Amino acid sequence: MDTSDLQNASKISRWIEEIEEAWAPLQREIEGVVEANQAKILSAYRKEHISDDHLQGSDGYGYDDAGREALGRVYAHAFGTEAAIVRPQFVSGTHAIAAALFGNLRPGDEIVYASGDPYETMKEVLGLVGDSPGNFREYDIQTRVLPLTPSGDVHLDRLPEVIHEKTKWVVIQRSKGYDERPSIPIQQLEQQIRSIKKRWPHVYVFIDNCYGEFVETIEPGHVGADLLAGSLIKNPGGGLAKTGGYIAGKESLVERAASRLSAPGIGLEAGATGSFLGEAFQGFFLAPMIVGEALKGAHFTAALLEKAGFQTNPAPFTSRTDLIQSVSFQDEEQMIFFCQNIQKYSPINAYVTPIPGPLPGYEGDVIMAAGTFIQGASIELSADGPVKPPYTAYVQGGLSFAHVKIAVIQALDTMMN
Ligand SMILES: *Cc1c(COP(=O)(O)O)cnc(C)c1O
């Protein structure tokens, strides 16, 4: 990349050169993951005889929508599960997770969240914060949260304290989200699921798979998870799906979730897909490559900003199981300035200057830079975070590595002046 027009050209080009020297093994590793996942998806499309008819979609009730059914089977293959439901009617990842759990819980049942504090929006669903109408607490479904061990593992020794006769589900959130803890790699998930199943064979394991899809070569369904869910405006939509979510898992559990999404008696059998199927099939096909681009972007962001003296988490060149990348700045001004410059180097709304403001569910002001094609799409490059110490911004996503590279270099250059 030509860096000669930068104001701090000599410093930044030296850092980029140093990063490029260490880049080859990482590039090979990421390409290996992309190829393995691409092969898996291609094989699913071939096996399911996906045809141009499957891309057309339906209206009205959406009965006999062969494309919708085939998309579910393709997801099930890719995620190592018996069945899957993939729909534009899921408004977000939170909705898909809520439907999956609501559909499979009854009054009096209990859930154990074994990966510590749940993702912000899930706290509302569970009734751990706020009193949103219809939350789990209103249905007499209780959640027990078990913090992770200091090293970020599920506290298997302490599970007997929280798993009771009434416990139906153990939930593990793969990605750390906005928490300060490591995300949980698939290999670790496998051990955790095995230990839980061995001691409590009747308890189901649910994985919040948001942001983790295709970062590794296997998914939670391949290592024994009963049910998992995620959002199509994150990894599996490949940047093309404009909305939607998925639930994958054991057939009987997916059916119960479908009863919750639509209505008992309707279940999986209806739900118009409109123009969704073309973008969902194409996006899922591209998803391994797009996730690879975002991963390269995350490593580059971490590497460059670390050289500039900032704390990054995860550190560059360390293995990943999700796309989360945080950077801690030295003060408020730096953080805001950096995020504003990420916006400035976005394809959409580049001329807009984001300013910190209040956001429901957050203490203090939050800055959000996201010049994305699809509103809130976390697979596209964004930079956001609460403007308070330690001034940590989440700088992640990206449909193209080249874009992430350009935006991060420019933002750093401007900030250094
Ligand atoms: C994104 C995300 C969710 C769901 O978020 P939505 O914004 O509702 O799609 C849940 N859990 C984790 C870990 C996430 O990253």
Coordinates of C-alpha atoms and ligand atoms in Angstrom, one line a residue:
M1 CA 0.0 0.0 0.0
D2 CA 1.2 3.5 -0.8
T3 CA 1.7 5.3 2.5
S4 CA 3.6 8.3 1.1
D5 CA 0.7 10.7 1.5
L6 CA 0.5 10.0 5.3
Q7 CA 1.6 12.7 7.7
N8 CA 3.5 10.1 9.8
A9 CA 4.6 8.1 6.7
S10 CA 8.0 7.0 7.8
K11 CA 6.8 5.6 11.2
I12 CA 3.7 4.0 9.9
S13 CA 5.4 2.4 6.8
R14 CA 8.0 0.9 9.1
W15 CA 5.4 -0.6 11.3
I16 CA 3.5 -2.0 8.3
E17 CA 6.7 -3.5 6.9
E18 CA 7.4 -5.2 10.3
I19 CA 3.9 -6.6 10.3
E20 CA 4.2 -7.8 6.7
E21 CA 7.3 -9.7 7.7
A22 CA 5.4 -11.8 10.3
W23 CA 2.3 -12.1 8.1
A24 CA 2.9 -15.2 6.0
P25 CA 2.1 -17.9 8.5
L26 CA -1.1 -16.1 9.7
Q27 CA -2.2 -15.7 6.1
R28 CA -1.7 -19.4 5.4
E29 CA -3.6 -20.4 8.6
I30 CA -6.6 -18.2 7.7
E31 CA -6.6 -19.4 4.1
G32 CA -6.6 -23.0 5.5
V33 CA -9.7 -22.2 7.5
V34 CA -11.4 -20.4 4.7
E35 CA -10.8 -23.3 2.3
A36 CA -12.0 -26.0 4.7
N37 CA -15.2 -24.0 5.4
Q38 CA -15.7 -23.3 1.7
A39 CA -15.4 -27.0 0.8
K40 CA -17.9 -27.9 3.5
I41 CA -20.4 -25.3 2.2
L42 CA -19.9 -26.2 -1.5
S43 CA -20.4 -29.9 -0.6
A44 CA -23.7 -29.1 1.2
Y45 CA -25.0 -27.1 -1.8
R46 CA -24.1 -29.9 -4.2
K47 CA -25.5 -32.6 -2.0
E48 CA -28.8 -30.7 -1.6
H49 CA -29.1 -30.1 -5.3
I50 CA -29.5 -26.4 -4.8
S51 CA -31.0 -25.0 -8.0
D52 CA -32.0 -21.6 -9.3
D53 CA -35.6 -22.4 -8.3
H54 CA -34.4 -22.4 -4.7
L55 CA -33.4 -18.8 -4.9
Q56 CA -36.9 -17.5 -5.9
G57 CA -38.7 -17.2 -2.6
S58 CA -42.4 -17.2 -1.7
D59 CA -45.2 -14.9 -0.6
G60 CA -48.3 -15.1 1.5
Y61 CA -48.2 -18.1 3.9
G62 CA -45.1 -19.4 2.2
Y63 CA -46.3 -23.0 2.0
D64 CA -44.2 -25.5 0.0
D65 CA -41.2 -23.1 -0.1
A66 CA -38.6 -25.6 -1.3
G67 CA -35.8 -23.0 -1.2
R68 CA -36.5 -22.2 2.4
E69 CA -36.4 -25.9 3.4
A70 CA -33.2 -26.4 1.4
L71 CA -31.5 -23.5 3.0
G72 CA -32.3 -25.0 6.4
R73 CA -30.7 -28.3 5.3
V74 CA -27.6 -26.5 4.0
Y75 CA -27.1 -24.7 7.3
A76 CA -27.6 -28.0 9.2
H77 CA -24.8 -29.6 7.1
A78 CA -22.4 -26.7 7.7
F79 CA -23.1 -26.5 11.5
G80 CA -23.1 -30.3 12.1
T81 CA -26.7 -30.5 13.2
E82 CA -29.8 -32.6 12.3
A83 CA -31.9 -29.6 11.3
A84 CA -31.9 -25.8 11.0
I85 CA -34.4 -23.0 10.6
V86 CA -33.1 -19.9 8.7
R87 CA -35.6 -17.1 8.4
P88 CA -35.9 -13.4 7.6
Q89 CA -38.6 -13.3 10.3
F90 CA -35.9 -13.4 13.0
V91 CA -35.3 -9.7 13.6
S92 CA -31.8 -10.3 15.1
G93 CA -29.6 -12.8 16.9
T94 CA -31.2 -12.0 20.2
H95 CA -34.6 -12.9 18.7
A96 CA -33.3 -16.3 17.4
I97 CA -31.7 -17.1 20.7
A98 CA -34.8 -16.1 22.6
A99 CA -37.1 -18.2 20.3
A100 CA -34.8 -21.2 20.6
L101 CA -34.8 -21.0 24.4
F102 CA -38.5 -20.0 24.9
G103 CA -39.6 -22.8 22.6
N104 CA -37.7 -25.3 24.7
L105 CA -38.5 -24.1 28.2
R106 CA -41.6 -24.3 30.3
P107 CA -42.7 -22.6 33.5
G108 CA -40.7 -23.8 36.5
D109 CA -37.7 -24.8 34.3
E110 CA -34.3 -23.4 35.1
I111 CA -31.4 -22.3 32.8
V112 CA -27.7 -22.1 33.8
Y113 CA -25.6 -19.6 32.0
A114 CA -22.2 -21.3 32.4
S115 CA -20.1 -18.7 30.5
G116 CA -20.6 -15.9 33.0
D117 CA -22.5 -12.7 32.4
P118 CA -24.8 -13.0 29.3
Y119 CA -24.6 -10.6 26.3
E120 CA -26.3 -7.3 27.1
T121 CA -29.5 -7.9 25.1
M122 CA -29.9 -11.4 26.6
K123 CA -30.0 -10.0 30.1
E124 CA -33.3 -8.3 29.2
V125 CA -34.7 -11.5 27.7
L126 CA -33.8 -13.5 30.8
G127 CA -35.1 -10.8 33.1
L128 CA -31.7 -10.4 34.8
V129 CA -32.0 -6.6 34.2
G130 CA -35.0 -4.4 33.5
D131 CA -38.6 -5.7 33.5
S132 CA -39.4 -6.0 29.8
P133 CA -42.8 -7.5 29.4
G134 CA -42.7 -11.2 28.6
N135 CA -39.2 -11.8 29.9
F136 CA -38.2 -15.3 31.2
R137 CA -38.8 -14.2 34.8
E138 CA -42.5 -13.4 34.0
Y139 CA -42.8 -17.0 32.8
D140 CA -41.3 -18.4 36.0
I141 CA -38.1 -19.5 34.2
Q142 CA -35.1 -18.8 36.4
T143 CA -31.6 -18.2 35.2
R144 CA -28.5 -18.9 37.3
V145 CA -25.3 -17.3 36.1
L146 CA -22.0 -19.1 36.8
P147 CA -18.9 -17.0 36.4
L148 CA -16.0 -18.4 34.4
T149 CA -12.8 -19.4 36.0
P150 CA -10.0 -16.7 36.2
S151 CA -8.5 -18.2 33.1
G152 CA -11.8 -18.0 31.2
D153 CA -12.9 -21.6 31.3
V154 CA -16.4 -22.9 32.3
H155 CA -16.2 -23.6 36.0
L156 CA -16.9 -27.3 35.7
D157 CA -16.2 -27.9 39.4
R158 CA -18.8 -25.4 40.4
L159 CA -21.5 -26.6 38.0
P160 CA -23.1 -29.0 40.7
E161 CA -23.8 -25.9 42.8
V162 CA -26.1 -24.4 40.0
I163 CA -27.5 -27.5 38.1
H164 CA -30.6 -28.7 39.9
E165 CA -33.4 -31.1 39.2
K166 CA -35.3 -28.3 37.4
T167 CA -32.3 -27.3 35.2
K168 CA -33.2 -28.0 31.5
W169 CA -30.6 -26.1 29.7
V170 CA -27.0 -25.1 30.1
V171 CA -26.1 -22.1 27.9
I172 CA -22.6 -21.3 26.8
Q173 CA -21.9 -18.0 25.0
R174 CA -18.9 -18.7 22.6
S175 CA -18.0 -15.1 22.0
K176 CA -17.0 -12.8 24.8
G177 CA -19.1 -10.1 23.3
Y178 CA -18.4 -6.9 25.2
D179 CA -17.1 -8.7 28.3
E180 CA -13.5 -8.8 29.6
R181 CA -12.8 -12.5 29.2
P182 CA -11.4 -14.8 26.5
S183 CA -13.8 -16.2 23.9
I184 CA -14.3 -20.0 24.1
P185 CA -12.5 -22.0 21.3
I186 CA -14.4 -25.0 19.9
Q187 CA -12.0 -27.5 21.3
Q188 CA -12.7 -26.1 24.8
L189 CA -16.4 -26.1 24.1
E190 CA -16.1 -29.8 23.2
Q191 CA -14.6 -30.7 26.6
Q192 CA -17.2 -28.6 28.4
I193 CA -20.1 -30.2 26.6
R194 CA -18.7 -33.6 27.1
S195 CA -18.3 -33.1 30.9
I196 CA -21.8 -31.6 31.2
K197 CA -23.4 -34.5 29.2
K198 CA -21.5 -37.1 31.1
R199 CA -22.7 -36.0 34.5
W200 CA -26.2 -34.7 33.5
P201 CA -27.2 -36.6 30.4
H202 CA -30.8 -35.2 30.5
V203 CA -29.6 -31.5 30.4
Y204 CA -29.4 -29.9 27.0
V205 CA -26.6 -27.6 26.0
F206 CA -27.3 -24.4 24.0
I207 CA -24.5 -22.4 22.4
D208 CA -24.9 -18.7 21.6
N209 CA -22.9 -18.9 18.3
C210 CA -23.1 -15.2 17.4
Y211 CA -19.9 -13.9 15.8
G212 CA -18.2 -17.3 15.8
E213 CA -19.4 -18.9 12.6
F214 CA -16.6 -20.0 10.3
V215 CA -13.8 -18.6 12.4
E216 CA -12.7 -22.2 13.0
T217 CA -13.1 -25.3 10.8
I218 CA -15.8 -26.9 12.9
E219 CA -18.9 -25.5 14.7
P220 CA -20.5 -26.3 18.1
G221 CA -22.9 -28.8 16.4
H222 CA -19.9 -30.9 15.5
V223 CA -18.9 -31.2 19.1
G224 CA -22.2 -32.2 20.7
A225 CA -24.2 -29.0 21.2
D226 CA -27.9 -29.7 21.2
L227 CA -28.9 -26.3 19.8
L228 CA -27.2 -23.1 18.6
A229 CA -28.3 -19.8 17.1
G230 CA -27.0 -16.7 15.5
S231 CA -27.6 -13.6 13.3
L232 CA -27.4 -13.3 9.5
I233 CA -26.2 -9.7 9.7
K234 CA -23.1 -11.2 11.3
N235 CA -20.8 -14.0 9.9
P236 CA -23.2 -16.4 8.1
G237 CA -25.0 -13.7 6.0
G238 CA -21.7 -13.0 4.3
G239 CA -22.5 -9.3 4.1
L240 CA -25.3 -10.0 1.7
A241 CA -28.2 -11.2 3.8
K242 CA -30.1 -8.0 4.7
T243 CA -31.8 -9.5 7.8
G244 CA -32.6 -12.8 9.5
G245 CA -31.4 -15.3 12.0
Y246 CA -30.9 -19.1 12.3
I247 CA -31.4 -21.9 14.9
A248 CA -29.7 -25.2 14.3
G249 CA -29.7 -28.4 16.3
K250 CA -31.6 -31.6 17.1
E251 CA -34.7 -31.9 15.0
S252 CA -37.2 -32.1 17.9
L253 CA -35.6 -29.0 19.5
V254 CA -35.6 -27.0 16.3
E255 CA -39.3 -27.8 15.8
R256 CA -40.2 -26.5 19.3
A257 CA -38.3 -23.4 18.5
A258 CA -40.2 -23.0 15.2
S259 CA -43.5 -23.3 17.2
R260 CA -42.3 -20.3 19.2
L261 CA -41.3 -18.3 16.1
S262 CA -44.5 -18.9 14.2
A263 CA -47.3 -20.7 16.1
P264 CA -48.0 -24.2 17.4
G265 CA -49.4 -26.2 14.5
I266 CA -47.7 -24.0 11.9
G267 CA -44.1 -24.6 13.1
L268 CA -41.7 -24.9 10.3
E269 CA -44.4 -25.3 7.6
A270 CA -45.0 -21.6 6.7
G271 CA -43.2 -18.2 6.5
A272 CA -42.8 -16.3 3.3
T273 CA -39.3 -15.6 2.2
G274 CA -39.8 -12.8 -0.3
S275 CA -36.5 -11.8 -1.7
F276 CA -34.5 -13.3 1.1
L277 CA -33.4 -16.7 -0.3
G278 CA -31.1 -15.4 -3.1
E279 CA -29.1 -13.2 -0.8
A280 CA -29.1 -15.8 2.0
F281 CA -27.8 -18.6 -0.3
Q282 CA -25.2 -16.4 -1.9
G283 CA -24.2 -14.8 1.4
F284 CA -23.8 -18.2 3.1
F285 CA -21.6 -19.3 0.2
L286 CA -19.4 -16.3 0.5
A287 CA -19.4 -16.3 4.3
P288 CA -16.1 -18.3 4.8
M289 CA -14.2 -15.8 2.6
I290 CA -15.8 -12.7 4.2
V291 CA -15.0 -14.1 7.7
G292 CA -11.4 -14.6 6.5
E293 CA -11.2 -11.0 5.4
A294 CA -12.6 -9.7 8.7
L295 CA -10.1 -12.0 10.6
K296 CA -7.2 -10.6 8.6
G297 CA -8.5 -7.2 9.4
A298 CA -8.7 -7.9 13.1
H299 CA -5.1 -9.2 13.2
F300 CA -3.8 -6.2 11.2
T301 CA -5.7 -3.7 13.4
A302 CA -4.3 -5.3 16.6
A303 CA -0.8 -5.5 15.1
L304 CA -0.6 -1.9 13.9
L305 CA -2.3 -0.3 16.9
E306 CA -0.1 -2.3 19.3
K307 CA 3.0 -0.9 17.5
A308 CA 1.5 2.5 18.0
G309 CA 1.5 1.8 21.8
F310 CA -2.1 0.8 22.4
Q311 CA -3.4 -2.2 24.3
T312 CA -5.2 -4.7 22.0
N313 CA -7.3 -7.7 22.9
P314 CA -6.9 -10.4 21.6
A315 CA -3.2 -9.7 20.8
P316 CA -2.2 -9.8 17.1
F317 CA -1.2 -13.2 15.7
T318 CA -3.0 -15.2 18.5
S319 CA -5.7 -17.7 17.5
R320 CA -9.3 -16.7 17.4
T321 CA -12.8 -18.2 17.7
D322 CA -14.7 -15.0 16.9
L323 CA -14.3 -11.6 15.2
I324 CA -14.2 -9.5 18.4
Q325 CA -11.2 -7.1 18.5
S326 CA -10.8 -4.4 21.1
V327 CA -8.3 -1.6 21.3
S328 CA -7.8 0.6 24.4
F329 CA -6.9 4.2 23.9
Q330 CA -5.1 6.5 26.3
D331 CA -7.9 9.1 26.6
E332 CA -11.4 10.1 25.6
E333 CA -10.2 12.4 22.8
Q334 CA -8.0 9.7 21.2
M335 CA -10.8 7.2 21.3
I336 CA -13.4 9.5 19.8
F337 CA -11.0 10.8 17.2
F338 CA -10.1 7.3 16.1
C339 CA -13.7 6.1 15.8
Q340 CA -14.7 9.3 13.8
N341 CA -11.9 8.5 11.4
I342 CA -13.0 4.9 10.8
Q343 CA -16.4 6.5 9.9
K344 CA -14.6 8.9 7.6
Y345 CA -13.1 6.0 5.7
S346 CA -16.3 4.0 5.3
P347 CA -18.1 3.5 2.0
I348 CA -21.5 4.8 3.4
N349 CA -22.0 8.0 5.3
A350 CA -18.3 8.9 5.3
Y351 CA -19.2 12.6 5.6
V352 CA -21.1 12.1 8.9
T353 CA -19.2 12.7 12.2
P354 CA -20.4 10.4 14.9
I355 CA -20.5 11.9 18.4
P356 CA -20.9 10.1 21.7
G357 CA -24.4 9.8 23.1
P358 CA -26.5 7.8 25.5
L359 CA -27.7 4.3 24.4
P360 CA -30.3 2.1 26.2
G361 CA -28.6 -0.5 28.3
Y362 CA -25.3 1.3 28.7
E363 CA -23.9 3.5 31.4
G364 CA -22.5 6.7 30.2
D365 CA -22.1 7.8 26.5
V366 CA -21.3 5.4 23.7
I367 CA -19.6 6.3 20.4
M368 CA -20.7 4.3 17.3
A369 CA -18.9 4.6 14.0
A370 CA -20.5 2.4 11.4
G371 CA -20.6 3.4 7.7
T372 CA -22.3 0.1 6.7
F373 CA -24.5 -0.9 3.8
I374 CA -26.8 -2.8 6.1
Q375 CA -28.0 -1.1 9.3
G376 CA -26.0 -2.4 12.3
A377 CA -24.4 -5.2 10.3
S378 CA -21.5 -6.3 12.6
I379 CA -19.8 -8.2 9.7
E380 CA -19.1 -4.8 8.2
L381 CA -16.3 -2.6 9.6
S382 CA -17.3 -0.6 12.7
A383 CA -15.7 1.0 15.7
D384 CA -17.7 1.6 18.9
G385 CA -17.5 1.5 22.6
P386 CA -18.5 3.3 25.8
V387 CA -16.5 6.5 26.3
K388 CA -15.2 5.9 29.8
P389 CA -11.9 4.4 31.1
P390 CA -10.2 2.2 29.9
Y391 CA -11.5 3.9 26.6
T392 CA -11.9 0.6 24.8
A393 CA -13.3 0.6 21.3
Y394 CA -14.4 -2.5 19.4
V395 CA -12.8 -2.2 16.0
Q396 CA -14.0 -5.2 14.0
G397 CA -15.7 -6.6 11.0
G398 CA -14.9 -5.8 7.4
L399 CA -16.1 -7.1 4.1
S400 CA -12.7 -6.6 2.6
F401 CA -9.3 -6.8 4.3
A402 CA -8.0 -4.0 2.0
H403 CA -10.7 -1.7 3.3
V404 CA -9.9 -2.4 7.0
K405 CA -6.2 -1.8 6.3
I406 CA -6.9 1.5 4.6
A407 CA -9.3 2.7 7.2
V408 CA -7.1 1.7 10.2
I409 CA -4.0 3.2 8.7
Q410 CA -5.7 6.5 7.9
A411 CA -7.4 6.7 11.3
L412 CA -4.1 6.1 13.1
D413 CA -2.3 8.7 11.0
T414 CA -4.9 11.3 11.7
M415 CA -5.0 10.5 15.4
M416 CA -1.2 10.7 15.7
N417 CA -1.2 14.4 14.6
Ligands
LIG1 C1 -24.4 -10.1 18.5 C2 -24.6 -11.0 19.6 C3 -25.8 -11.4 20.1 C4 -27.1 -11.0 19.5 O1 -27.1 -9.7 19.1 P1 -28.2 -9.1 18.0 O2 -27.7 -7.7 17.9 O3 -29.5 -9.2 18.6 O4 -28.0 -9.8 16.7 C5 -25.9 -12.3 21.1 N1 -24.7 -12.8 21.6 C6 -23.5 -12.5 21.2 C7 -22.3 -13.0 21.8 C8 -23.4 -11.5 20.1 O5 -22.2 -11.2 19.7

